[in-house]
Amino acid sequence: MALLFRSSVDSEARWKPHLARLMPELEVRIWPEIGDPAEIDYALVWRPEPGLLASLPNLKLILSLGAGVDHILIDPHLPGGVPIVRLVDPYMTDAMSEYVILQVLRLHRQDLDYRARQESGIWLELDQKNAAERGVGILGFGELGQDAGRKLKGLGFDVALWGRRPKTVEGLRGYAGTTDFSALLGRSEILVCLLPLTPETEGILNASTFAMLPKGAALINAARGAHLVDEDLLAALASSRLSAAVLDVFHDEPLPAGHPFWRHPRIIVTPHIAAATHPPTAAPIILDNIRRFEAGRPLLNQVDPAQGY
Ligand code: NAP
Ligand code: GLV
């Protein structure tokens, strides 16, 4: 049984000890030293080269090294019929919620404004709302959105979530589909994007979306860079339609030197670290799916390529 490991951002050294300890019978082959492609059964990947997966004639299962699968589905040569599973790891879910809570509190408590005043030595109290008076809207009612939503609600925020299909989750207010989009936006002083990147969601954070938010709203994008239209964000900040943005993800990563986001006083940049994959907790989850496949049992977190997530 052989597994191809290919990541454009992660190192095999972080993974091999966990995979070897938990499944010694699995032979891990590191790209590009893959040996005979016909011997590869499984592929554990992050942003594999287009055509790489199609070059493995006996591939049985594609496993994403992350929660998102846009980096796999983008391959024009992706072999049809090979199941794809994504990573759902409670460790990552907690990490994302920590990130979202940190940034929501930062925006809610006007941290950027106080930091700017500190730089100028200005002692000035700003009006402050209570969390219950602050509408937070989360785009994405999935694993990550629900956890962040529950925890923000626990802090007292007025939280609502938006997904594709209507759904009821106890304790969380849900909005769904294009018809509900403007209603969700209209109540969101802080908008958090936790959507998968699909043809429908690409560019969703754009000027017309910003126009439906309350004036002076703030944005947190921890999903994918391609959700955001960069120029529209810069224009919305320049016109004070938006007051601030926190960005963890970008069209090009690393964010190129000289990109206007780096030095913008109303933008906080982090280097795609909101919920990094953690091999000690992720490896058992990934190997569980391989065991399920081998035993003919249902896979966990299988992706629907037609849907894009
Ligand atoms: P998930 O469980 O699959 O949830 C996706 C949610 O998005 C679902 O609620 C889905 O609606 C909704 N959705 C999809 N397409 C939509 C559309 N066209 N309109 C409205 N709602 C739509 O995914 P997840 O585990 O929460 O992860 C979300 C994303 O976070 C990942 O795909 C990845 O891009 C990103 N991520 C980023 C980091 C980071 O470090 N920055 C880390 C992990 C993940 P339904 O409920 O109706 O299906
Ligand atoms: C990270 O961005 C992931 O999709 O897990």
CSV table of C-alpha atoms and ligand atoms in Angstrom, one decimal:
chain,number,residue,atom,x,y,z
A,1,MET,CA,0.0,0.0,0.0
A,2,ALA,CA,1.6,3.3,-1.1
A,3,LEU,CA,0.8,6.9,-0.5
A,4,LEU,CA,2.0,9.9,-2.4
A,5,PHE,CA,2.7,13.0,-0.2
A,6,ARG,CA,2.8,16.3,-2.1
A,7,SER,CA,2.5,19.7,-0.5
A,8,SER,CA,3.6,23.0,-1.9
A,9,VAL,CA,3.7,24.5,1.6
A,10,ASP,CA,4.3,21.7,4.2
A,11,SER,CA,7.3,19.5,4.7
A,12,GLU,CA,7.4,15.7,4.7
A,13,ALA,CA,9.5,15.8,7.9
A,14,ARG,CA,6.5,17.0,9.9
A,15,TRP,CA,4.3,14.2,8.6
A,16,LYS,CA,6.4,11.1,8.1
A,17,PRO,CA,6.9,10.2,11.8
A,18,HIS,CA,3.1,10.3,12.5
A,19,LEU,CA,2.1,8.4,9.4
A,20,ALA,CA,4.8,5.7,10.0
A,21,ARG,CA,3.9,5.3,13.7
A,22,LEU,CA,0.2,5.0,13.1
A,23,MET,CA,0.3,2.9,9.9
A,24,PRO,CA,3.7,1.2,9.5
A,25,GLU,CA,2.4,-0.8,6.5
A,26,LEU,CA,1.8,2.4,4.5
A,27,GLU,CA,4.7,3.2,2.2
A,28,VAL,CA,5.0,7.0,2.0
A,29,ARG,CA,6.5,8.3,-1.2
A,30,ILE,CA,7.5,12.0,-1.3
A,31,TRP,CA,7.0,13.9,-4.6
A,32,PRO,CA,8.9,13.9,-6.9
A,33,GLU,CA,10.6,10.6,-5.9
A,34,ILE,CA,7.4,8.6,-6.4
A,35,GLY,CA,8.8,5.5,-8.0
A,36,ASP,CA,6.4,3.6,-10.2
A,37,PRO,CA,3.2,5.7,-10.5
A,38,ALA,CA,1.1,2.6,-10.9
A,39,GLU,CA,2.0,1.5,-7.4
A,40,ILE,CA,0.4,4.6,-5.7
A,41,ASP,CA,-2.9,3.9,-4.0
A,42,TYR,CA,-3.5,7.2,-2.1
A,43,ALA,CA,-2.5,10.8,-2.6
A,44,LEU,CA,-2.2,13.2,0.4
A,45,VAL,CA,-1.9,16.6,-1.2
A,46,TRP,CA,-1.9,20.4,-0.9
A,47,ARG,CA,-2.0,22.2,-4.3
A,48,PRO,CA,-0.6,19.4,-6.4
A,49,GLU,CA,0.8,20.2,-9.8
A,50,PRO,CA,-1.9,20.0,-12.5
A,51,GLY,CA,-1.8,16.6,-14.0
A,52,LEU,CA,0.0,14.9,-11.2
A,53,LEU,CA,-3.0,13.0,-9.9
A,54,ALA,CA,-4.0,12.0,-13.4
A,55,SER,CA,-0.6,10.5,-13.8
A,56,LEU,CA,-1.3,7.8,-11.1
A,57,PRO,CA,-3.3,5.1,-13.0
A,58,ASN,CA,-4.3,3.1,-9.9
A,59,LEU,CA,-5.1,6.0,-7.6
A,60,LYS,CA,-8.0,5.1,-5.2
A,61,LEU,CA,-8.5,8.1,-3.0
A,62,ILE,CA,-7.4,11.7,-2.9
A,63,LEU,CA,-6.9,13.2,0.6
A,64,SER,CA,-6.6,17.0,1.1
A,65,LEU,CA,-4.0,18.3,3.6
A,66,GLY,CA,-6.5,21.0,4.4
A,67,ALA,CA,-10.1,21.7,5.0
A,68,GLY,CA,-10.5,23.3,1.6
A,69,VAL,CA,-10.3,21.4,-1.7
A,70,ASP,CA,-10.2,24.3,-4.2
A,71,HIS,CA,-6.5,23.6,-4.5
A,72,ILE,CA,-7.3,20.1,-5.8
A,73,LEU,CA,-10.4,20.9,-7.8
A,74,ILE,CA,-8.6,23.6,-9.8
A,75,ASP,CA,-6.6,20.8,-11.6
A,76,PRO,CA,-8.1,20.7,-15.2
A,77,HIS,CA,-6.8,17.1,-15.5
A,78,LEU,CA,-8.3,15.8,-12.2
A,79,PRO,CA,-9.1,12.1,-12.6
A,80,GLY,CA,-12.9,11.7,-12.5
A,81,GLY,CA,-14.3,9.0,-10.3
A,82,VAL,CA,-11.6,9.1,-7.7
A,83,PRO,CA,-13.2,10.1,-4.4
A,84,ILE,CA,-11.8,13.2,-2.6
A,85,VAL,CA,-11.9,13.8,1.1
A,86,ARG,CA,-11.2,16.9,3.0
A,87,LEU,CA,-9.7,17.4,6.4
A,88,VAL,CA,-12.0,18.1,9.3
A,89,ASP,CA,-9.9,18.2,12.5
A,90,PRO,CA,-11.4,19.6,15.8
A,91,TYR,CA,-7.9,21.0,16.5
A,92,MET,CA,-8.1,23.2,13.4
A,93,THR,CA,-11.7,24.1,14.1
A,94,ASP,CA,-10.7,25.4,17.6
A,95,ALA,CA,-7.8,27.3,16.0
A,96,MET,CA,-10.0,29.0,13.5
A,97,SER,CA,-12.5,30.0,16.2
A,98,GLU,CA,-9.6,31.4,18.3
A,99,TYR,CA,-8.6,33.5,15.3
A,100,VAL,CA,-12.1,34.7,14.5
A,101,ILE,CA,-12.8,35.6,18.2
A,102,LEU,CA,-9.5,37.4,18.5
A,103,GLN,CA,-10.2,39.5,15.4
A,104,VAL,CA,-13.9,40.1,16.1
A,105,LEU,CA,-12.9,41.4,19.6
A,106,ARG,CA,-10.2,43.5,18.1
A,107,LEU,CA,-12.6,45.2,15.8
A,108,HIS,CA,-15.4,45.4,18.3
A,109,ARG,CA,-13.2,47.0,20.9
A,110,GLN,CA,-11.7,49.5,18.3
A,111,ASP,CA,-8.2,48.2,18.8
A,112,LEU,CA,-6.9,49.7,15.6
A,113,ASP,CA,-8.1,53.2,16.6
A,114,TYR,CA,-6.6,52.9,20.1
A,115,ARG,CA,-3.3,51.7,18.6
A,116,ALA,CA,-3.2,54.7,16.2
A,117,ARG,CA,-4.0,57.1,19.1
A,118,GLN,CA,-1.2,55.5,21.2
A,119,GLU,CA,1.3,56.2,18.4
A,120,SER,CA,0.4,59.9,18.6
A,121,GLY,CA,0.2,59.9,22.4
A,122,ILE,CA,-3.5,60.7,22.4
A,123,TRP,CA,-5.6,59.8,25.5
A,124,LEU,CA,-9.2,59.7,24.2
A,125,GLU,CA,-12.1,57.5,25.1
A,126,LEU,CA,-14.3,56.3,22.2
A,127,ASP,CA,-18.0,55.3,22.4
A,128,GLN,CA,-18.2,51.6,23.0
A,129,LYS,CA,-21.1,49.2,22.2
A,130,ASN,CA,-21.8,46.0,24.2
A,131,ALA,CA,-21.3,42.7,22.4
A,132,ALA,CA,-25.0,42.1,22.4
A,133,GLU,CA,-25.4,45.3,20.3
A,134,ARG,CA,-22.9,44.2,17.7
A,135,GLY,CA,-24.2,42.3,14.7
A,136,VAL,CA,-21.7,39.7,13.5
A,137,GLY,CA,-22.5,37.8,10.2
A,138,ILE,CA,-20.6,34.7,9.2
A,139,LEU,CA,-20.6,33.6,5.6
A,140,GLY,CA,-20.4,29.8,5.8
A,141,PHE,CA,-22.6,27.7,8.0
A,142,GLY,CA,-20.3,24.7,8.0
A,143,GLU,CA,-17.8,23.1,10.4
A,144,LEU,CA,-15.8,26.3,10.9
A,145,GLY,CA,-18.7,28.8,10.7
A,146,GLN,CA,-20.8,26.9,13.3
A,147,ASP,CA,-18.0,26.6,15.8
A,148,ALA,CA,-17.0,30.2,15.5
A,149,GLY,CA,-20.7,31.3,15.6
A,150,ARG,CA,-21.4,29.3,18.8
A,151,LYS,CA,-18.3,30.7,20.6
A,152,LEU,CA,-19.0,34.3,19.5
A,153,LYS,CA,-22.6,33.8,20.7
A,154,GLY,CA,-21.2,32.6,24.0
A,155,LEU,CA,-19.4,36.0,24.3
A,156,GLY,CA,-22.7,37.7,23.8
A,157,PHE,CA,-22.5,38.8,20.1
A,158,ASP,CA,-25.6,39.0,18.0
A,159,VAL,CA,-24.5,36.3,15.5
A,160,ALA,CA,-26.1,35.0,12.3
A,161,LEU,CA,-24.7,32.6,9.7
A,162,TRP,CA,-25.3,32.2,6.0
A,163,GLY,CA,-25.1,29.0,4.0
A,164,ARG,CA,-26.3,27.7,0.6
A,165,ARG,CA,-29.2,25.6,1.8
A,166,PRO,CA,-31.6,26.5,4.7
A,167,LYS,CA,-30.7,24.6,7.8
A,168,THR,CA,-31.6,24.7,11.5
A,169,VAL,CA,-28.8,24.4,14.1
A,170,GLU,CA,-29.9,24.8,17.6
A,171,GLY,CA,-29.0,28.2,19.1
A,172,LEU,CA,-27.7,29.7,15.8
A,173,ARG,CA,-29.7,32.0,13.5
A,174,GLY,CA,-29.4,30.9,9.9
A,175,TYR,CA,-29.8,32.7,6.6
A,176,ALA,CA,-29.6,30.8,3.2
A,177,GLY,CA,-29.1,31.4,-0.4
A,178,THR,CA,-29.1,34.5,-2.6
A,179,THR,CA,-32.5,35.7,-1.4
A,180,ASP,CA,-31.3,35.9,2.2
A,181,PHE,CA,-27.9,37.4,1.4
A,182,SER,CA,-28.8,41.1,1.7
A,183,ALA,CA,-30.7,40.5,4.9
A,184,LEU,CA,-27.6,38.8,6.5
A,185,LEU,CA,-25.4,41.6,5.2
A,186,GLY,CA,-27.7,44.4,6.5
A,187,ARG,CA,-27.3,43.2,10.1
A,188,SER,CA,-23.5,42.5,9.9
A,189,GLU,CA,-21.3,45.2,11.4
A,190,ILE,CA,-18.5,42.7,11.4
A,191,LEU,CA,-18.6,40.2,8.4
A,192,VAL,CA,-16.6,37.0,8.7
A,193,CYS,CA,-15.9,34.9,5.5
A,194,LEU,CA,-15.6,31.2,6.2
A,195,LEU,CA,-16.8,30.0,2.8
A,196,PRO,CA,-15.2,27.4,0.5
A,197,LEU,CA,-13.9,28.8,-2.7
A,198,THR,CA,-16.2,27.7,-5.5
A,199,PRO,CA,-17.3,29.3,-8.8
A,200,GLU,CA,-20.3,30.7,-6.9
A,201,THR,CA,-18.3,32.2,-4.0
A,202,GLU,CA,-15.3,33.6,-5.9
A,203,GLY,CA,-15.3,37.4,-5.7
A,204,ILE,CA,-18.2,37.4,-3.3
A,205,LEU,CA,-16.5,40.0,-1.1
A,206,ASN,CA,-17.0,42.8,-3.6
A,207,ALA,CA,-18.3,46.4,-3.9
A,208,SER,CA,-21.9,45.4,-4.1
A,209,THR,CA,-21.6,43.2,-1.1
A,210,PHE,CA,-19.9,46.0,0.9
A,211,ALA,CA,-22.7,48.4,-0.2
A,212,MET,CA,-25.2,46.2,1.6
A,213,LEU,CA,-23.3,46.2,4.9
A,214,PRO,CA,-24.0,48.9,7.5
A,215,LYS,CA,-21.7,51.9,6.8
A,216,GLY,CA,-18.4,51.5,8.6
A,217,ALA,CA,-18.6,47.7,8.9
A,218,ALA,CA,-15.5,45.6,9.1
A,219,LEU,CA,-14.5,42.5,7.2
A,220,ILE,CA,-12.6,39.4,8.3
A,221,ASN,CA,-11.6,37.0,5.5
A,222,ALA,CA,-10.1,33.8,6.8
A,223,ALA,CA,-11.3,31.6,3.9
A,224,ARG,CA,-9.6,32.2,0.5
A,225,GLY,CA,-7.9,35.2,-1.1
A,226,ALA,CA,-10.0,34.8,-4.3
A,227,HIS,CA,-13.2,35.5,-2.3
A,228,LEU,CA,-12.1,39.1,-2.1
A,229,VAL,CA,-11.9,41.7,-4.9
A,230,ASP,CA,-8.8,43.5,-3.6
A,231,GLU,CA,-9.5,46.8,-5.4
A,232,ASP,CA,-13.1,46.9,-4.1
A,233,LEU,CA,-11.8,46.6,-0.5
A,234,LEU,CA,-9.3,49.4,-1.0
A,235,ALA,CA,-12.0,51.6,-2.5
A,236,ALA,CA,-14.5,50.8,0.3
A,237,LEU,CA,-11.9,51.7,2.9
A,238,ALA,CA,-11.0,54.9,1.1
A,239,SER,CA,-14.6,56.0,1.1
A,240,SER,CA,-15.2,54.8,4.8
A,241,ARG,CA,-17.9,52.4,3.6
A,242,LEU,CA,-15.8,49.9,5.4
A,243,SER,CA,-13.8,50.8,8.5
A,244,ALA,CA,-11.2,48.0,8.7
A,245,ALA,CA,-10.3,44.5,7.3
A,246,VAL,CA,-8.5,41.5,8.7
A,247,LEU,CA,-7.1,39.3,6.0
A,248,ASP,CA,-5.5,35.9,6.5
A,249,VAL,CA,-5.6,34.8,2.9
A,250,PHE,CA,-4.6,36.4,-0.5
A,251,HIS,CA,-4.8,35.9,-4.2
A,252,ASP,CA,-1.0,35.4,-4.2
A,253,GLU,CA,0.6,33.8,-1.2
A,254,PRO,CA,3.0,34.9,0.2
A,255,LEU,CA,1.4,38.3,-0.2
A,256,PRO,CA,3.8,40.1,-2.6
A,257,ALA,CA,6.1,42.7,-1.2
A,258,GLY,CA,4.7,46.1,-2.1
A,259,HIS,CA,1.1,45.0,-2.2
A,260,PRO,CA,-1.0,47.9,-0.8
A,261,PHE,CA,-2.5,45.6,1.9
A,262,TRP,CA,0.9,45.4,3.7
A,263,ARG,CA,1.1,49.0,4.8
A,264,HIS,CA,-2.6,50.0,4.9
A,265,PRO,CA,-3.4,51.5,8.3
A,266,ARG,CA,-6.9,49.9,8.4
A,267,ILE,CA,-5.9,46.4,7.2
A,268,ILE,CA,-4.4,43.7,9.4
A,269,VAL,CA,-2.5,41.0,7.5
A,270,THR,CA,-1.7,37.5,8.8
A,271,PRO,CA,0.1,34.9,6.7
A,272,HIS,CA,-2.6,32.2,6.2
A,273,ILE,CA,-2.2,31.0,9.8
A,274,ALA,CA,-5.9,31.1,11.0
A,275,ALA,CA,-6.1,27.3,11.2
A,276,ALA,CA,-2.9,25.6,10.1
A,277,THR,CA,-3.0,21.9,9.6
A,278,HIS,CA,-1.4,20.1,12.6
A,279,PRO,CA,0.1,16.7,11.8
A,280,PRO,CA,-0.2,15.1,15.3
A,281,THR,CA,-4.0,15.6,15.2
A,282,ALA,CA,-4.6,15.4,11.5
A,283,ALA,CA,-2.6,12.2,10.7
A,284,PRO,CA,-5.0,9.9,12.7
A,285,ILE,CA,-8.0,11.5,10.9
A,286,ILE,CA,-6.4,11.1,7.5
A,287,LEU,CA,-5.4,7.5,8.2
A,288,ASP,CA,-8.9,6.7,9.5
A,289,ASN,CA,-10.2,7.5,6.0
A,290,ILE,CA,-7.7,5.2,4.4
A,291,ARG,CA,-8.7,2.4,6.8
A,292,ARG,CA,-12.3,3.1,5.9
A,293,PHE,CA,-11.6,2.9,2.2
A,294,GLU,CA,-9.6,-0.4,2.6
A,295,ALA,CA,-12.5,-1.9,4.7
A,296,GLY,CA,-15.2,-0.7,2.2
A,297,ARG,CA,-16.7,1.5,4.9
A,298,PRO,CA,-18.2,5.0,4.2
A,299,LEU,CA,-15.6,7.8,4.0
A,300,LEU,CA,-15.8,10.8,6.2
A,301,ASN,CA,-16.0,14.3,4.8
A,302,GLN,CA,-16.2,13.3,1.2
A,303,VAL,CA,-16.3,16.2,-1.2
A,304,ASP,CA,-18.8,16.6,-4.0
A,305,PRO,CA,-16.7,17.9,-6.9
A,306,ALA,CA,-19.8,19.2,-8.8
A,307,GLN,CA,-20.7,21.4,-5.8
A,308,GLY,CA,-17.0,22.4,-5.2
A,309,TYR,CA,-16.8,21.6,-1.5
B,1,NAP,P1,-17.8,23.3,5.2
B,1,NAP,O1,-18.0,22.6,6.5
B,1,NAP,O2,-17.8,22.6,3.9
B,1,NAP,O3,-18.8,24.5,5.2
B,1,NAP,C1,-19.0,25.3,4.0
B,1,NAP,C2,-20.2,26.3,4.2
B,1,NAP,O4,-20.2,27.2,3.1
B,1,NAP,C3,-21.5,25.5,4.3
B,1,NAP,O5,-22.3,26.1,5.2
B,1,NAP,C4,-22.1,25.8,2.9
B,1,NAP,O6,-23.5,25.8,2.8
B,1,NAP,C5,-21.5,27.2,2.6
B,1,NAP,N1,-21.5,27.5,1.2
B,1,NAP,C6,-20.9,26.9,0.2
B,1,NAP,N2,-21.2,27.4,-1.0
B,1,NAP,C7,-22.0,28.4,-0.7
B,1,NAP,C8,-22.7,29.3,-1.5
B,1,NAP,N3,-22.6,29.4,-2.9
B,1,NAP,N4,-23.6,30.2,-0.9
B,1,NAP,C9,-23.7,30.2,0.4
B,1,NAP,N5,-23.1,29.3,1.2
B,1,NAP,C10,-22.3,28.5,0.7
B,1,NAP,O7,-16.3,24.1,5.2
B,1,NAP,P2,-15.5,24.5,6.5
B,1,NAP,O8,-14.8,23.3,7.1
B,1,NAP,O9,-16.3,25.3,7.4
B,1,NAP,O10,-14.3,25.4,5.8
B,1,NAP,C11,-14.6,26.5,5.1
B,1,NAP,C12,-13.4,27.1,4.3
B,1,NAP,O11,-12.5,27.7,5.3
B,1,NAP,C13,-12.5,26.0,3.6
B,1,NAP,O12,-13.1,25.6,2.4
B,1,NAP,C14,-11.2,26.8,3.5
B,1,NAP,O13,-11.2,27.5,2.2
B,1,NAP,C15,-11.2,27.8,4.6
B,1,NAP,N6,-10.2,27.5,5.6
B,1,NAP,C16,-9.2,28.5,5.8
B,1,NAP,C17,-8.2,28.2,6.8
B,1,NAP,C18,-7.2,29.2,7.1
B,1,NAP,O14,-6.2,28.9,7.8
B,1,NAP,N7,-7.3,30.5,6.7
B,1,NAP,C19,-8.2,27.0,7.5
B,1,NAP,C20,-9.2,26.0,7.2
B,1,NAP,C21,-10.2,26.3,6.3
B,1,NAP,P3,-24.4,24.5,3.2
B,1,NAP,O15,-24.3,24.4,4.7
B,1,NAP,O16,-25.7,24.9,2.7
B,1,NAP,O17,-23.7,23.4,2.4
B,2,GLV,C1,-6.4,26.0,4.9
B,2,GLV,O1,-6.5,27.0,4.3
B,2,GLV,C2,-7.3,24.8,4.8
B,2,GLV,O2,-8.1,24.8,3.8
B,2,GLV,O3,-7.2,23.9,5.6
